[in-house]
XYZ file of N, CA, C and O in Angstrom:
296
model
N 7.724 -31.046 19.387
C 8.241 -29.805 19.492
C 7.386 -28.830 19.908
O 6.332 -28.712 19.399
N 7.886 -27.961 20.916
C 7.103 -27.001 21.499
C 6.941 -25.784 20.518
O 7.633 -25.669 19.398
N 5.799 -25.088 20.807
C 5.717 -23.923 19.798
C 6.450 -22.724 20.318
O 7.004 -22.617 21.571
N 6.679 -21.858 19.465
C 7.402 -20.586 19.721
C 6.722 -19.510 19.042
O 5.874 -19.642 18.035
N 6.821 -18.386 19.537
C 6.010 -17.018 18.934
C 6.996 -16.156 18.135
O 8.158 -15.799 18.860
N 6.963 -15.931 16.895
C 7.929 -14.988 16.282
C 7.685 -13.563 16.708
O 6.715 -13.047 16.575
N 8.773 -13.305 17.399
C 8.490 -11.796 18.181
C 8.403 -10.693 17.239
O 7.824 -9.863 17.428
N 8.832 -10.899 15.944
C 8.738 -9.878 14.884
C 7.442 -9.718 14.457
O 7.056 -8.555 14.036
N 6.640 -10.820 14.550
C 5.393 -10.849 14.116
C 4.187 -10.510 15.152
O 2.995 -10.385 14.914
N 4.618 -10.613 16.440
C 3.509 -10.624 17.516
C 3.147 -9.193 17.685
O 3.659 -8.288 17.936
N 1.708 -9.276 17.729
C 1.075 -7.868 17.775
C 0.604 -7.520 19.238
O -0.225 -6.608 19.441
N 1.011 -8.506 20.228
C 0.625 -8.508 21.685
C -0.850 -8.450 21.896
O -1.398 -7.721 22.628
N -1.566 -9.098 21.092
C -3.170 -9.013 21.235
C -3.572 -10.081 22.423
O -4.679 -9.828 22.855
N -2.652 -10.739 22.785
C -2.999 -11.770 24.143
C -3.986 -13.043 23.816
O -4.323 -13.570 24.779
N -4.409 -13.100 22.446
C -5.330 -14.256 22.278
C -4.825 -15.559 22.650
O -5.413 -16.423 23.124
N -3.508 -15.582 22.537
C -2.733 -16.948 22.602
C -2.580 -17.376 24.163
O -2.799 -18.459 24.478
N -2.394 -16.312 24.864
C -2.001 -16.439 26.280
C -3.372 -17.247 27.007
O -3.325 -18.071 27.850
N -4.686 -16.811 26.495
C -5.802 -17.244 27.302
C -6.189 -18.748 26.794
O -6.806 -19.462 27.681
N -5.606 -19.036 25.674
C -6.008 -20.227 25.162
C -5.250 -21.324 25.455
O -5.532 -22.731 25.355
N -3.992 -21.017 26.085
C -2.822 -22.195 26.287
C -3.558 -22.946 27.528
O -3.547 -22.335 28.665
N -3.650 -24.159 27.485
C -4.140 -25.050 28.509
C -3.166 -25.402 29.527
O -3.420 -25.860 30.603
N -1.786 -25.046 29.170
C -0.528 -25.231 30.224
C -0.181 -24.176 30.771
O 0.867 -24.229 31.471
N -0.769 -22.727 30.527
C -0.119 -21.626 31.040
C 1.258 -21.546 30.652
O 2.057 -20.891 31.411
N 1.692 -21.981 29.536
C 2.951 -21.823 28.981
C 3.395 -20.477 28.246
O 4.484 -20.297 27.983
N 2.272 -19.593 27.919
C 2.561 -18.404 27.245
C 2.416 -17.247 28.229
O 1.527 -17.102 29.193
N 3.447 -16.351 28.215
C 3.494 -15.208 28.950
C 3.969 -14.163 28.358
O 4.572 -14.076 27.287
N 3.810 -12.841 28.773
C 4.112 -11.623 28.222
C 5.526 -11.196 28.802
O 5.634 -11.298 29.994
N 6.470 -10.974 27.954
C 7.826 -10.724 28.416
C 8.276 -9.683 27.290
O 8.419 -9.716 26.201
N 8.971 -8.535 27.970
C 9.526 -7.316 27.229
C 8.302 -6.774 26.654
O 7.421 -6.184 26.960
N 8.454 -6.974 25.226
C 7.287 -6.267 24.438
C 6.562 -7.279 23.373
O 5.829 -6.943 22.495
N 6.689 -8.564 23.857
C 5.947 -9.731 23.123
C 5.505 -10.706 23.900
O 6.094 -10.888 25.186
N 4.871 -11.732 23.446
C 4.480 -12.877 24.274
C 5.458 -13.972 23.842
O 6.129 -13.893 22.687
N 5.699 -14.816 24.706
C 6.773 -16.053 24.474
C 6.178 -17.249 24.972
O 5.309 -17.124 25.939
N 6.574 -18.432 24.529
C 6.076 -19.712 25.018
C 7.285 -20.363 25.927
O 8.546 -20.417 25.378
N 6.965 -20.836 26.983
C 7.897 -21.378 27.852
C 8.131 -22.809 27.417
O 7.014 -23.735 27.446
N 9.120 -23.294 26.524
C 9.314 -24.711 25.987
C 9.226 -25.721 27.239
O 8.780 -26.978 26.817
N 9.455 -25.607 28.318
C 9.404 -26.669 29.416
C 7.700 -26.913 29.800
O 7.703 -27.859 30.364
N 6.789 -25.979 29.408
C 5.500 -26.203 29.701
C 4.603 -26.457 28.457
O 3.625 -27.012 28.612
N 5.195 -26.121 27.301
C 4.436 -26.455 26.151
C 4.337 -28.024 25.658
O 5.303 -28.553 25.751
N 2.960 -28.246 25.566
C 2.784 -29.755 25.422
C 2.275 -29.780 23.740
O 1.651 -30.859 23.478
N 2.230 -28.741 23.139
C 1.678 -28.820 21.640
C 0.240 -29.100 21.878
O -0.440 -29.474 20.755
N -0.488 -28.800 22.989
C -1.866 -28.970 23.208
C -2.252 -30.537 23.269
O -3.474 -30.740 23.120
N -1.168 -31.317 23.243
C -1.557 -32.910 23.132
C -2.270 -33.186 24.444
O -1.907 -32.721 25.493
N -3.348 -33.927 24.417
C -4.302 -34.161 25.534
C -5.397 -33.328 25.658
O -6.239 -33.623 26.501
N -5.210 -32.188 25.034
C -6.300 -31.133 25.196
C -6.980 -31.018 23.894
O -8.285 -30.888 24.056
N -6.382 -30.673 22.888
C -6.843 -30.189 21.515
C -6.195 -31.077 20.402
O -5.019 -31.524 20.618
N -6.902 -31.108 19.299
C -6.389 -31.746 18.244
C -5.104 -30.733 17.447
O -4.203 -31.272 16.913
N -5.247 -29.368 17.865
C -4.252 -28.479 17.164
C -3.850 -27.612 18.189
O -4.557 -27.195 19.147
N -2.661 -26.939 17.870
C -2.227 -26.088 18.938
C -3.032 -24.829 19.028
O -3.338 -24.154 17.858
N -3.732 -24.506 20.234
C -4.475 -23.476 20.084
C -3.892 -21.992 19.949
O -4.594 -21.171 19.588
N -2.608 -21.951 20.281
C -1.884 -20.761 20.226
C -1.876 -20.213 18.578
O -2.237 -19.105 18.142
N -1.860 -21.382 17.840
C -1.598 -21.139 16.440
C -2.948 -20.951 15.893
O -3.147 -20.117 14.903
N -3.981 -21.653 16.343
C -5.374 -21.618 16.075
C -6.124 -20.209 16.253
O -6.833 -19.749 15.408
N -5.767 -19.525 17.332
C -6.429 -18.258 17.523
C -5.415 -16.788 17.230
O -6.121 -15.909 17.173
N -4.179 -17.244 16.891
C -3.444 -16.048 16.442
C -3.933 -15.350 15.112
O -4.163 -15.927 14.312
N -4.293 -13.946 15.298
C -4.759 -13.174 14.161
C -3.859 -13.080 12.892
O -4.133 -12.655 11.767
N -2.354 -13.491 13.275
C -1.385 -13.098 12.265
C -0.728 -14.609 11.903
O -0.145 -15.144 12.650
N -1.082 -14.901 10.713
C -0.389 -16.298 10.175
C 1.027 -16.330 10.402
O 1.883 -15.366 10.305
N 1.306 -17.774 10.777
C 2.832 -18.030 10.920
C 3.544 -17.285 12.245
O 4.794 -16.870 12.068
N 2.695 -16.810 13.104
C 3.322 -16.323 14.194
C 3.684 -17.366 15.390
O 4.813 -17.104 15.979
N 2.812 -18.122 15.619
C 2.913 -19.253 16.381
C 3.430 -20.413 15.701
O 2.688 -21.009 14.848
N 4.699 -20.664 15.910
C 5.078 -21.747 14.910
C 5.896 -22.819 15.838
O 6.074 -22.608 16.934
N 6.208 -24.088 15.182
C 6.770 -24.928 15.914
C 8.381 -24.609 16.065
O 9.075 -24.057 15.201
N 8.835 -25.034 17.318
C 10.272 -24.671 17.332
C 11.087 -25.965 17.214
O 11.176 -26.815 18.031
N 11.736 -26.076 15.979
C 12.284 -27.332 15.606
C 13.745 -27.486 16.206
O 14.111 -28.418 16.071
N 14.074 -26.472 17.111
C 15.265 -26.601 17.640
C 15.130 -27.404 19.123
O 16.069 -27.794 19.765
N 13.895 -27.990 19.376
C 13.585 -28.618 20.623
C 12.875 -29.777 20.413
O 12.283 -30.123 19.255
N 13.148 -30.864 21.022
C 12.414 -32.201 20.887
C 10.991 -32.198 21.181
O 10.461 -31.264 21.756
N 10.142 -33.155 20.528
C 8.824 -33.159 20.335
C 8.411 -33.555 21.879
O 9.225 -34.331 22.505
N 7.239 -33.000 22.326
C 6.692 -33.443 23.609
C 6.318 -34.861 23.673
O 5.885 -35.357 22.684
N 6.765 -35.548 24.743
C 6.436 -36.844 25.018
C 5.399 -37.015 26.110
O 5.637 -36.606 27.217
N 4.386 -37.769 25.887
C 3.368 -37.917 26.893
C 4.005 -39.022 28.073
O 4.505 -40.043 27.480
N 3.768 -38.638 29.229
C 4.513 -39.566 30.307
C 3.757 -40.846 30.186
O 2.535 -40.855 30.027
N 4.386 -41.921 30.425
C 3.870 -43.209 30.391
C 3.260 -43.626 31.699
O 3.667 -43.183 32.636
């Protein structure tokens, strides 16, 4: 499941954007958002999703349960 950013909690600090190894995070409108087609949950790069690790506001970068979990290509 890719991550998503809770738009109501995003402070637009941009910490998450620089940490994303897939360039899946972009600024749009008044907050950052995660492109679910690019988010790999940092699998293959880090043990934990970097957006959630660096976000200064708890529970802002969260798993998007409405989308399927990322699958590593065989």
